[in-house]
């Protein structure tokens, strides 16, 4: 597995659990506001391996200093933290592009950890396989845009920066909604990509009485498309205003 980063401790990425986050290299999307170009753009993904112990624990570089972490170092780290950490968050890039993801997760589960998967929902087959085989305990799926944005130019492809098979995204939404697994949907709200109406459309699509949905404000820092570093985020109050409008569609709807 191509491991591009490791956050040794997180209290926020796995709801209710003390966890570590592992960042896998590679993504099939190119969201222009993406904060992790080092994990997404092939020309930025470093190919050399870097021993985890030589990284400064807890520093931002521990996540993204560019070098890859040997799988053995990652599992040695998990061995040492057993009992201290409850969960492992697997994020990217997009973890489900890796065919060996189920095998990788099996090894983590065998060590007794709970696993949370962060995904863009583009691989419903893999998602289904992971859920059916009880390899994931929590899934957070990014919903990038409404199925039909009110502005015709603001479609899913533009938000994802790539040609997206929307049927696959819809399928992933349905798989999660019909599963017994704990999950959430979330959207990073970006001026120029999303309007209030788009978020209302997303809410109508994914909403349901048991669904958790989180709005995340865009941060103009180290974006995949450098032009987005100049975009001013929506004021927090505006996101709260949207949250109030869409809250009736969900069990839980919050601004993060
Ligand atoms: S799906 Fe996630 S990792 Fe991939 S480009 Fe978009 S924001 Fe970045």
PDB file of C-alpha atoms and ligand atoms in Angstrom:
ATOM      1  CA  UNK A   1       0.000   0.000   0.000  1.00  0.00           C
ATOM      2  CA  UNK A   2       1.286   3.467  -0.854  1.00  0.00           C
ATOM      3  CA  UNK A   3       1.180   5.342   2.452  1.00  0.00           C
ATOM      4  CA  UNK A   4       1.785   9.050   2.034  1.00  0.00           C
ATOM      5  CA  UNK A   5       1.309  10.200   5.619  1.00  0.00           C
ATOM      6  CA  UNK A   6       0.421   9.284   9.164  1.00  0.00           C
ATOM      7  CA  UNK A   7      -1.182  11.415  11.824  1.00  0.00           C
ATOM      8  CA  UNK A   8      -0.331   9.546  14.967  1.00  0.00           C
ATOM      9  CA  UNK A   9      -3.164  10.918  17.073  1.00  0.00           C
ATOM     10  CA  UNK A  10      -6.496  12.513  16.251  1.00  0.00           C
ATOM     11  CA  UNK A  11      -9.372  13.255  18.586  1.00  0.00           C
ATOM     12  CA  UNK A  12     -11.620  14.689  15.876  1.00  0.00           C
ATOM     13  CA  UNK A  13     -11.336  12.582  12.716  1.00  0.00           C
ATOM     14  CA  UNK A  14     -13.084   9.506  14.135  1.00  0.00           C
ATOM     15  CA  UNK A  15     -16.270  10.553  15.984  1.00  0.00           C
ATOM     16  CA  UNK A  16     -16.048   9.511  19.629  1.00  0.00           C
ATOM     17  CA  UNK A  17     -12.778   7.602  19.242  1.00  0.00           C
ATOM     18  CA  UNK A  18      -9.121   8.260  19.830  1.00  0.00           C
ATOM     19  CA  UNK A  19      -7.540   7.358  16.526  1.00  0.00           C
ATOM     20  CA  UNK A  20      -4.661   7.631  14.102  1.00  0.00           C
ATOM     21  CA  UNK A  21      -5.141   8.705  10.497  1.00  0.00           C
ATOM     22  CA  UNK A  22      -3.343   7.076   7.618  1.00  0.00           C
ATOM     23  CA  UNK A  23      -3.163   8.924   4.298  1.00  0.00           C
ATOM     24  CA  UNK A  24      -3.031   6.803   1.151  1.00  0.00           C
ATOM     25  CA  UNK A  25      -1.529   8.148  -2.077  1.00  0.00           C
ATOM     26  CA  UNK A  26      -3.506   8.742  -5.246  1.00  0.00           C
ATOM     27  CA  UNK A  27      -6.953  10.012  -6.153  1.00  0.00           C
ATOM     28  CA  UNK A  28      -9.253   9.771  -9.169  1.00  0.00           C
ATOM     29  CA  UNK A  29     -10.672  13.272  -8.520  1.00  0.00           C
ATOM     30  CA  UNK A  30      -9.004  16.670  -8.807  1.00  0.00           C
ATOM     31  CA  UNK A  31     -11.198  18.869  -6.605  1.00  0.00           C
ATOM     32  CA  UNK A  32      -9.698  22.331  -7.176  1.00  0.00           C
ATOM     33  CA  UNK A  33      -9.893  23.220  -3.459  1.00  0.00           C
ATOM     34  CA  UNK A  34      -8.251  19.949  -2.326  1.00  0.00           C
ATOM     35  CA  UNK A  35      -5.803  20.541   0.546  1.00  0.00           C
ATOM     36  CA  UNK A  36      -3.696  17.478  -0.217  1.00  0.00           C
ATOM     37  CA  UNK A  37      -2.130  17.902  -3.657  1.00  0.00           C
ATOM     38  CA  UNK A  38       0.871  15.938  -2.326  1.00  0.00           C
ATOM     39  CA  UNK A  39      -1.352  12.902  -2.117  1.00  0.00           C
ATOM     40  CA  UNK A  40      -3.279  13.483  -5.325  1.00  0.00           C
ATOM     41  CA  UNK A  41      -1.078  14.779  -8.141  1.00  0.00           C
ATOM     42  CA  UNK A  42       1.234  12.067  -9.509  1.00  0.00           C
ATOM     43  CA  UNK A  43       4.019  14.587 -10.050  1.00  0.00           C
ATOM     44  CA  UNK A  44       3.840  15.587  -6.378  1.00  0.00           C
ATOM     45  CA  UNK A  45       3.586  12.110  -4.863  1.00  0.00           C
ATOM     46  CA  UNK A  46       7.049  11.209  -3.677  1.00  0.00           C
ATOM     47  CA  UNK A  47       8.118   7.691  -4.481  1.00  0.00           C
ATOM     48  CA  UNK A  48      10.908   7.249  -1.939  1.00  0.00           C
ATOM     49  CA  UNK A  49      10.265   5.596   1.380  1.00  0.00           C
ATOM     50  CA  UNK A  50      10.861   7.348   4.647  1.00  0.00           C
ATOM     51  CA  UNK A  51      11.015   5.646   8.048  1.00  0.00           C
ATOM     52  CA  UNK A  52       8.184   6.829  10.267  1.00  0.00           C
ATOM     53  CA  UNK A  53      10.392   7.137  13.348  1.00  0.00           C
ATOM     54  CA  UNK A  54      12.481   9.856  11.724  1.00  0.00           C
ATOM     55  CA  UNK A  55       9.431  12.088  11.359  1.00  0.00           C
ATOM     56  CA  UNK A  56       8.702  14.645  14.038  1.00  0.00           C
ATOM     57  CA  UNK A  57       5.641  13.276  15.836  1.00  0.00           C
ATOM     58  CA  UNK A  58       2.582  15.483  15.757  1.00  0.00           C
ATOM     59  CA  UNK A  59       4.078  18.049  13.389  1.00  0.00           C
ATOM     60  CA  UNK A  60       2.237  18.968  10.200  1.00  0.00           C
ATOM     61  CA  UNK A  61       5.180  17.438   8.317  1.00  0.00           C
ATOM     62  CA  UNK A  62       4.358  14.131   9.973  1.00  0.00           C
ATOM     63  CA  UNK A  63       1.320  14.166   7.712  1.00  0.00           C
ATOM     64  CA  UNK A  64       2.711  15.566   4.509  1.00  0.00           C
ATOM     65  CA  UNK A  65       6.474  15.691   4.413  1.00  0.00           C
ATOM     66  CA  UNK A  66       6.208  14.114   1.024  1.00  0.00           C
ATOM     67  CA  UNK A  67       7.964  10.812   1.515  1.00  0.00           C
ATOM     68  CA  UNK A  68       6.152   7.530   1.695  1.00  0.00           C
ATOM     69  CA  UNK A  69       5.940   5.456   4.843  1.00  0.00           C
ATOM     70  CA  UNK A  70       6.849   1.785   4.599  1.00  0.00           C
ATOM     71  CA  UNK A  71       3.844  -0.424   5.375  1.00  0.00           C
ATOM     72  CA  UNK A  72       5.907  -2.284   7.955  1.00  0.00           C
ATOM     73  CA  UNK A  73       6.589   0.941   9.885  1.00  0.00           C
ATOM     74  CA  UNK A  74       2.878   1.706   9.901  1.00  0.00           C
ATOM     75  CA  UNK A  75       1.949  -1.697  11.310  1.00  0.00           C
ATOM     76  CA  UNK A  76       4.798  -1.533  13.850  1.00  0.00           C
ATOM     77  CA  UNK A  77       3.351   1.805  14.964  1.00  0.00           C
ATOM     78  CA  UNK A  78      -0.137   0.259  15.339  1.00  0.00           C
ATOM     79  CA  UNK A  79       1.338  -2.620  17.332  1.00  0.00           C
ATOM     80  CA  UNK A  80       2.930  -0.172  19.771  1.00  0.00           C
ATOM     81  CA  UNK A  81      -0.252   1.917  20.142  1.00  0.00           C
ATOM     82  CA  UNK A  82      -2.593  -1.000  20.827  1.00  0.00           C
ATOM     83  CA  UNK A  83      -4.748  -0.183  23.813  1.00  0.00           C
ATOM     84  CA  UNK A  84      -4.049   3.549  23.478  1.00  0.00           C
ATOM     85  CA  UNK A  85      -5.756   4.074  20.129  1.00  0.00           C
ATOM     86  CA  UNK A  86      -9.200   2.680  19.383  1.00  0.00           C
ATOM     87  CA  UNK A  87      -9.496   3.410  15.707  1.00  0.00           C
ATOM     88  CA  UNK A  88      -7.727   4.011  12.432  1.00  0.00           C
ATOM     89  CA  UNK A  89      -9.030   6.532   9.914  1.00  0.00           C
ATOM     90  CA  UNK A  90      -8.160   5.637   6.335  1.00  0.00           C
ATOM     91  CA  UNK A  91      -8.196   8.629   4.068  1.00  0.00           C
ATOM     92  CA  UNK A  92      -6.392   9.919   1.017  1.00  0.00           C
ATOM     93  CA  UNK A  93      -6.320  10.773  -1.692  1.00  0.00           C
ATOM     94  CA  UNK A  94      -9.062   8.265  -2.367  1.00  0.00           C
ATOM     95  CA  UNK A  95      -8.495   4.966  -0.564  1.00  0.00           C
ATOM     96  CA  UNK A  96     -10.900   2.919  -2.704  1.00  0.00           C
ATOM     97  CA  UNK A  97      -8.777   3.254  -5.853  1.00  0.00           C
ATOM     98  CA  UNK A  98      -6.408   0.714  -4.283  1.00  0.00           C
ATOM     99  CA  UNK A  99      -7.336  -2.868  -5.103  1.00  0.00           C
ATOM    100  CA  UNK A 100      -5.449  -4.105  -2.041  1.00  0.00           C
ATOM    101  CA  UNK A 101      -7.468  -1.876   0.339  1.00  0.00           C
ATOM    102  CA  UNK A 102      -9.570  -4.788   1.719  1.00  0.00           C
ATOM    103  CA  UNK A 103      -6.390  -6.755   2.456  1.00  0.00           C
ATOM    104  CA  UNK A 104      -4.793  -3.704   4.084  1.00  0.00           C
ATOM    105  CA  UNK A 105      -7.867  -3.104   6.268  1.00  0.00           C
ATOM    106  CA  UNK A 106      -8.080  -6.798   7.224  1.00  0.00           C
ATOM    107  CA  UNK A 107      -4.597  -6.499   8.730  1.00  0.00           C
ATOM    108  CA  UNK A 108      -5.666  -3.426  10.728  1.00  0.00           C
ATOM    109  CA  UNK A 109      -8.890  -5.086  11.936  1.00  0.00           C
ATOM    110  CA  UNK A 110      -6.972  -8.211  12.937  1.00  0.00           C
ATOM    111  CA  UNK A 111      -5.052  -6.033  15.376  1.00  0.00           C
ATOM    112  CA  UNK A 112      -8.344  -5.087  17.038  1.00  0.00           C
ATOM    113  CA  UNK A 113      -8.798  -1.555  15.679  1.00  0.00           C
ATOM    114  CA  UNK A 114     -12.029   0.022  14.527  1.00  0.00           C
ATOM    115  CA  UNK A 115     -11.762   1.401  11.009  1.00  0.00           C
ATOM    116  CA  UNK A 116     -13.243   4.573   9.570  1.00  0.00           C
ATOM    117  CA  UNK A 117     -13.087   5.118   5.829  1.00  0.00           C
ATOM    118  CA  UNK A 118     -13.122   8.546   4.190  1.00  0.00           C
ATOM    119  CA  UNK A 119     -14.236   8.296   0.570  1.00  0.00           C
ATOM    120  CA  UNK A 120     -15.465  10.337  -2.374  1.00  0.00           C
ATOM    121  CA  UNK A 121     -17.995   7.599  -3.159  1.00  0.00           C
ATOM    122  CA  UNK A 122     -16.683   6.837  -6.636  1.00  0.00           C
ATOM    123  CA  UNK A 123     -16.218   3.111  -6.033  1.00  0.00           C
ATOM    124  CA  UNK A 124     -19.540   1.657  -4.831  1.00  0.00           C
ATOM    125  CA  UNK A 125     -18.400  -1.908  -5.521  1.00  0.00           C
ATOM    126  CA  UNK A 126     -15.471  -1.604  -3.158  1.00  0.00           C
ATOM    127  CA  UNK A 127     -17.648   0.213  -0.619  1.00  0.00           C
ATOM    128  CA  UNK A 128     -20.198  -2.601  -0.722  1.00  0.00           C
ATOM    129  CA  UNK A 129     -17.469  -5.222  -0.365  1.00  0.00           C
ATOM    130  CA  UNK A 130     -15.978  -3.469   2.667  1.00  0.00           C
ATOM    131  CA  UNK A 131     -19.364  -3.138   4.355  1.00  0.00           C
ATOM    132  CA  UNK A 132     -20.498  -6.702   3.550  1.00  0.00           C
ATOM    133  CA  UNK A 133     -17.259  -8.137   4.929  1.00  0.00           C
ATOM    134  CA  UNK A 134     -17.489  -5.952   8.046  1.00  0.00           C
ATOM    135  CA  UNK A 135     -14.174  -4.299   7.293  1.00  0.00           C
ATOM    136  CA  UNK A 136     -15.370  -0.767   8.054  1.00  0.00           C
ATOM    137  CA  UNK A 137     -17.104   0.513  11.179  1.00  0.00           C
ATOM    138  CA  UNK A 138     -17.710   4.085  10.064  1.00  0.00           C
ATOM    139  CA  UNK A 139     -17.776   5.744   6.639  1.00  0.00           C
ATOM    140  CA  UNK A 140     -17.564   9.464   5.857  1.00  0.00           C
ATOM    141  CA  UNK A 141     -18.527  10.189   2.276  1.00  0.00           C
ATOM    142  CA  UNK A 142     -17.863  13.520   0.601  1.00  0.00           C
ATOM    143  CA  UNK A 143     -20.724  14.739  -1.549  1.00  0.00           C
ATOM    144  CA  UNK A 144     -19.096  17.201  -3.900  1.00  0.00           C
ATOM    145  CA  UNK A 145     -22.090  18.750  -5.592  1.00  0.00           C
ATOM    146  CA  UNK A 146     -25.819  18.395  -6.229  1.00  0.00           C
ATOM    147  CA  UNK A 147     -26.939  15.912  -8.894  1.00  0.00           C
ATOM    148  CA  UNK A 148     -28.310  18.832 -10.864  1.00  0.00           C
ATOM    149  CA  UNK A 149     -26.816  22.096  -9.787  1.00  0.00           C
ATOM    150  CA  UNK A 150     -29.072  25.117 -10.181  1.00  0.00           C
ATOM    151  CA  UNK A 151     -26.314  26.737 -12.190  1.00  0.00           C
ATOM    152  CA  UNK A 152     -25.858  24.580 -15.263  1.00  0.00           C
ATOM    153  CA  UNK A 153     -22.097  25.217 -15.331  1.00  0.00           C
ATOM    154  CA  UNK A 154     -21.638  24.025 -11.742  1.00  0.00           C
ATOM    155  CA  UNK A 155     -21.935  20.306 -12.270  1.00  0.00           C
ATOM    156  CA  UNK A 156     -20.403  17.396 -10.360  1.00  0.00           C
ATOM    157  CA  UNK A 157     -17.494  17.133 -12.815  1.00  0.00           C
ATOM    158  CA  UNK A 158     -16.509  20.735 -12.214  1.00  0.00           C
ATOM    159  CA  UNK A 159     -16.615  20.292  -8.445  1.00  0.00           C
ATOM    160  CA  UNK A 160     -14.568  17.095  -8.626  1.00  0.00           C
ATOM    161  CA  UNK A 161     -12.225  18.473 -11.299  1.00  0.00           C
ATOM    162  CA  UNK A 162     -12.661  15.203 -13.194  1.00  0.00           C
ATOM    163  CA  UNK A 163     -15.147  13.253 -15.274  1.00  0.00           C
ATOM    164  CA  UNK A 164     -17.387  11.623 -12.692  1.00  0.00           C
ATOM    165  CA  UNK A 165     -19.764   8.705 -13.160  1.00  0.00           C
ATOM    166  CA  UNK A 166     -22.648  10.197 -11.200  1.00  0.00           C
ATOM    167  CA  UNK A 167     -24.441   6.842 -11.138  1.00  0.00           C
ATOM    168  CA  UNK A 168     -21.608   5.453  -9.040  1.00  0.00           C
ATOM    169  CA  UNK A 169     -21.872   8.347  -6.597  1.00  0.00           C
ATOM    170  CA  UNK A 170     -25.636   7.824  -6.349  1.00  0.00           C
ATOM    171  CA  UNK A 171     -25.084   4.110  -5.797  1.00  0.00           C
ATOM    172  CA  UNK A 172     -22.656   4.784  -2.930  1.00  0.00           C
ATOM    173  CA  UNK A 173     -25.206   7.126  -1.344  1.00  0.00           C
ATOM    174  CA  UNK A 174     -27.832   4.366  -1.557  1.00  0.00           C
ATOM    175  CA  UNK A 175     -25.459   1.674  -0.261  1.00  0.00           C
ATOM    176  CA  UNK A 176     -24.747   3.739   2.830  1.00  0.00           C
ATOM    177  CA  UNK A 177     -28.380   4.704   3.362  1.00  0.00           C
ATOM    178  CA  UNK A 178     -29.462   1.067   3.140  1.00  0.00           C
ATOM    179  CA  UNK A 179     -26.684  -0.231   5.356  1.00  0.00           C
ATOM    180  CA  UNK A 180     -26.634  -0.721   9.098  1.00  0.00           C
ATOM    181  CA  UNK A 181     -23.228   0.901   9.325  1.00  0.00           C
ATOM    182  CA  UNK A 182     -22.529   4.178  11.100  1.00  0.00           C
ATOM    183  CA  UNK A 183     -21.867   6.837   8.469  1.00  0.00           C
ATOM    184  CA  UNK A 184     -22.022  10.507   7.596  1.00  0.00           C
ATOM    185  CA  UNK A 185     -22.152  12.633   4.482  1.00  0.00           C
ATOM    186  CA  UNK A 186     -20.248  15.890   4.285  1.00  0.00           C
ATOM    187  CA  UNK A 187     -19.622  18.720   1.860  1.00  0.00           C
ATOM    188  CA  UNK A 188     -16.889  21.302   1.788  1.00  0.00           C
ATOM    189  CA  UNK A 189     -18.722  24.470   0.770  1.00  0.00           C
ATOM    190  CA  UNK A 190     -16.689  26.513  -1.689  1.00  0.00           C
ATOM    191  CA  UNK A 191     -17.611  29.923  -3.155  1.00  0.00           C
ATOM    192  CA  UNK A 192     -17.605  29.705  -6.946  1.00  0.00           C
ATOM    193  CA  UNK A 193     -18.452  26.000  -6.754  1.00  0.00           C
ATOM    194  CA  UNK A 194     -21.494  25.896  -4.470  1.00  0.00           C
ATOM    195  CA  UNK A 195     -24.468  28.167  -4.062  1.00  0.00           C
ATOM    196  CA  UNK A 196     -26.935  27.951  -1.206  1.00  0.00           C
ATOM    197  CA  UNK A 197     -29.389  26.364  -3.680  1.00  0.00           C
ATOM    198  CA  UNK A 198     -26.866  23.640  -4.516  1.00  0.00           C
ATOM    199  CA  UNK A 199     -26.577  22.660  -0.869  1.00  0.00           C
ATOM    200  CA  UNK A 200     -30.376  22.581  -0.582  1.00  0.00           C
ATOM    201  CA  UNK A 201     -30.434  20.277  -3.643  1.00  0.00           C
ATOM    202  CA  UNK A 202     -27.821  18.016  -2.023  1.00  0.00           C
ATOM    203  CA  UNK A 203     -29.921  17.916   1.161  1.00  0.00           C
ATOM    204  CA  UNK A 204     -33.020  16.873  -0.786  1.00  0.00           C
ATOM    205  CA  UNK A 205     -31.023  14.116  -2.458  1.00  0.00           C
ATOM    206  CA  UNK A 206     -29.130  12.574   0.450  1.00  0.00           C
ATOM    207  CA  UNK A 207     -31.402  13.556   3.335  1.00  0.00           C
ATOM    208  CA  UNK A 208     -33.295  11.152   5.557  1.00  0.00           C
ATOM    209  CA  UNK A 209     -34.506  10.805   9.127  1.00  0.00           C
ATOM    210  CA  UNK A 210     -31.368   8.913  10.243  1.00  0.00           C
ATOM    211  CA  UNK A 211     -28.790  10.767   8.204  1.00  0.00           C
ATOM    212  CA  UNK A 212     -25.909  12.851   9.550  1.00  0.00           C
ATOM    213  CA  UNK A 213     -24.665  15.650   7.303  1.00  0.00           C
ATOM    214  CA  UNK A 214     -21.845  18.094   7.928  1.00  0.00           C
ATOM    215  CA  UNK A 215     -20.988  21.297   6.129  1.00  0.00           C
ATOM    216  CA  UNK A 216     -17.322  22.195   6.197  1.00  0.00           C
ATOM    217  CA  UNK A 217     -16.092  25.627   5.386  1.00  0.00           C
ATOM    218  CA  UNK A 218     -13.492  25.914   2.658  1.00  0.00           C
ATOM    219  CA  UNK A 219      -9.998  26.987   3.731  1.00  0.00           C
ATOM    220  CA  UNK A 220      -7.986  28.876   1.107  1.00  0.00           C
ATOM    221  CA  UNK A 221      -4.665  27.191   1.836  1.00  0.00           C
ATOM    222  CA  UNK A 222      -2.356  24.975  -0.235  1.00  0.00           C
ATOM    223  CA  UNK A 223      -5.103  24.158  -2.727  1.00  0.00           C
ATOM    224  CA  UNK A 224      -4.712  21.802  -5.662  1.00  0.00           C
ATOM    225  CA  UNK A 225      -5.629  24.631  -8.031  1.00  0.00           C
ATOM    226  CA  UNK A 226      -3.541  27.593  -6.795  1.00  0.00           C
ATOM    227  CA  UNK A 227      -6.265  30.014  -7.974  1.00  0.00           C
ATOM    228  CA  UNK A 228      -8.441  28.789  -5.111  1.00  0.00           C
ATOM    229  CA  UNK A 229      -5.972  30.110  -2.552  1.00  0.00           C
ATOM    230  CA  UNK A 230      -7.276  33.575  -3.464  1.00  0.00           C
ATOM    231  CA  UNK A 231     -10.937  32.709  -2.946  1.00  0.00           C
ATOM    232  CA  UNK A 232     -12.478  34.100   0.225  1.00  0.00           C
ATOM    233  CA  UNK A 233     -14.508  31.474   2.141  1.00  0.00           C
ATOM    234  CA  UNK A 234     -18.171  32.109   2.839  1.00  0.00           C
ATOM    235  CA  UNK A 235     -18.682  33.756   6.237  1.00  0.00           C
ATOM    236  CA  UNK A 236     -19.382  31.161   8.930  1.00  0.00           C
ATOM    237  CA  UNK A 237     -22.783  32.822   9.564  1.00  0.00           C
ATOM    238  CA  UNK A 238     -23.751  32.087   5.948  1.00  0.00           C
ATOM    239  CA  UNK A 239     -23.032  28.398   6.434  1.00  0.00           C
ATOM    240  CA  UNK A 240     -25.097  28.448   9.613  1.00  0.00           C
ATOM    241  CA  UNK A 241     -27.915  30.096   7.654  1.00  0.00           C
ATOM    242  CA  UNK A 242     -27.767  27.259   5.081  1.00  0.00           C
ATOM    243  CA  UNK A 243     -27.599  24.685   7.894  1.00  0.00           C
ATOM    244  CA  UNK A 244     -30.805  26.091   9.394  1.00  0.00           C
ATOM    245  CA  UNK A 245     -32.590  25.744   6.042  1.00  0.00           C
ATOM    246  CA  UNK A 246     -31.520  22.133   5.424  1.00  0.00           C
ATOM    247  CA  UNK A 247     -31.583  20.836   9.022  1.00  0.00           C
ATOM    248  CA  UNK A 248     -35.155  19.422   8.658  1.00  0.00           C
ATOM    249  CA  UNK A 249     -33.848  16.950   6.058  1.00  0.00           C
ATOM    250  CA  UNK A 250     -31.512  15.268   8.552  1.00  0.00           C
ATOM    251  CA  UNK A 251     -31.220  13.660  11.982  1.00  0.00           C
ATOM    252  CA  UNK A 252     -28.068  15.690  12.551  1.00  0.00           C
ATOM    253  CA  UNK A 253     -26.892  18.593  10.433  1.00  0.00           C
ATOM    254  CA  UNK A 254     -24.014  20.739  11.600  1.00  0.00           C
ATOM    255  CA  UNK A 255     -21.389  23.163  10.421  1.00  0.00           C
ATOM    256  CA  UNK A 256     -17.898  21.990  11.237  1.00  0.00           C
TER     257      UNK A 256
HETATM  258  S1  LIG B   1     -11.524  13.577  -3.616  1.00  0.00           S
HETATM  259 FE1  LIG B   1     -10.531  14.343  -1.773  1.00  0.00          FE
HETATM  260  S2  LIG B   1      -8.362  13.816  -2.015  1.00  0.00           S
HETATM  261 FE2  LIG B   1      -9.313  13.601  -4.037  1.00  0.00          FE
HETATM  262  S3  LIG B   1      -8.954  15.583  -5.026  1.00  0.00           S
HETATM  263 FE3  LIG B   1     -10.967  15.685  -4.023  1.00  0.00          FE
HETATM  264  S4  LIG B   1     -10.572  16.585  -1.990  1.00  0.00           S
HETATM  265 FE4  LIG B   1      -8.593  15.864  -2.830  1.00  0.00          FE
END
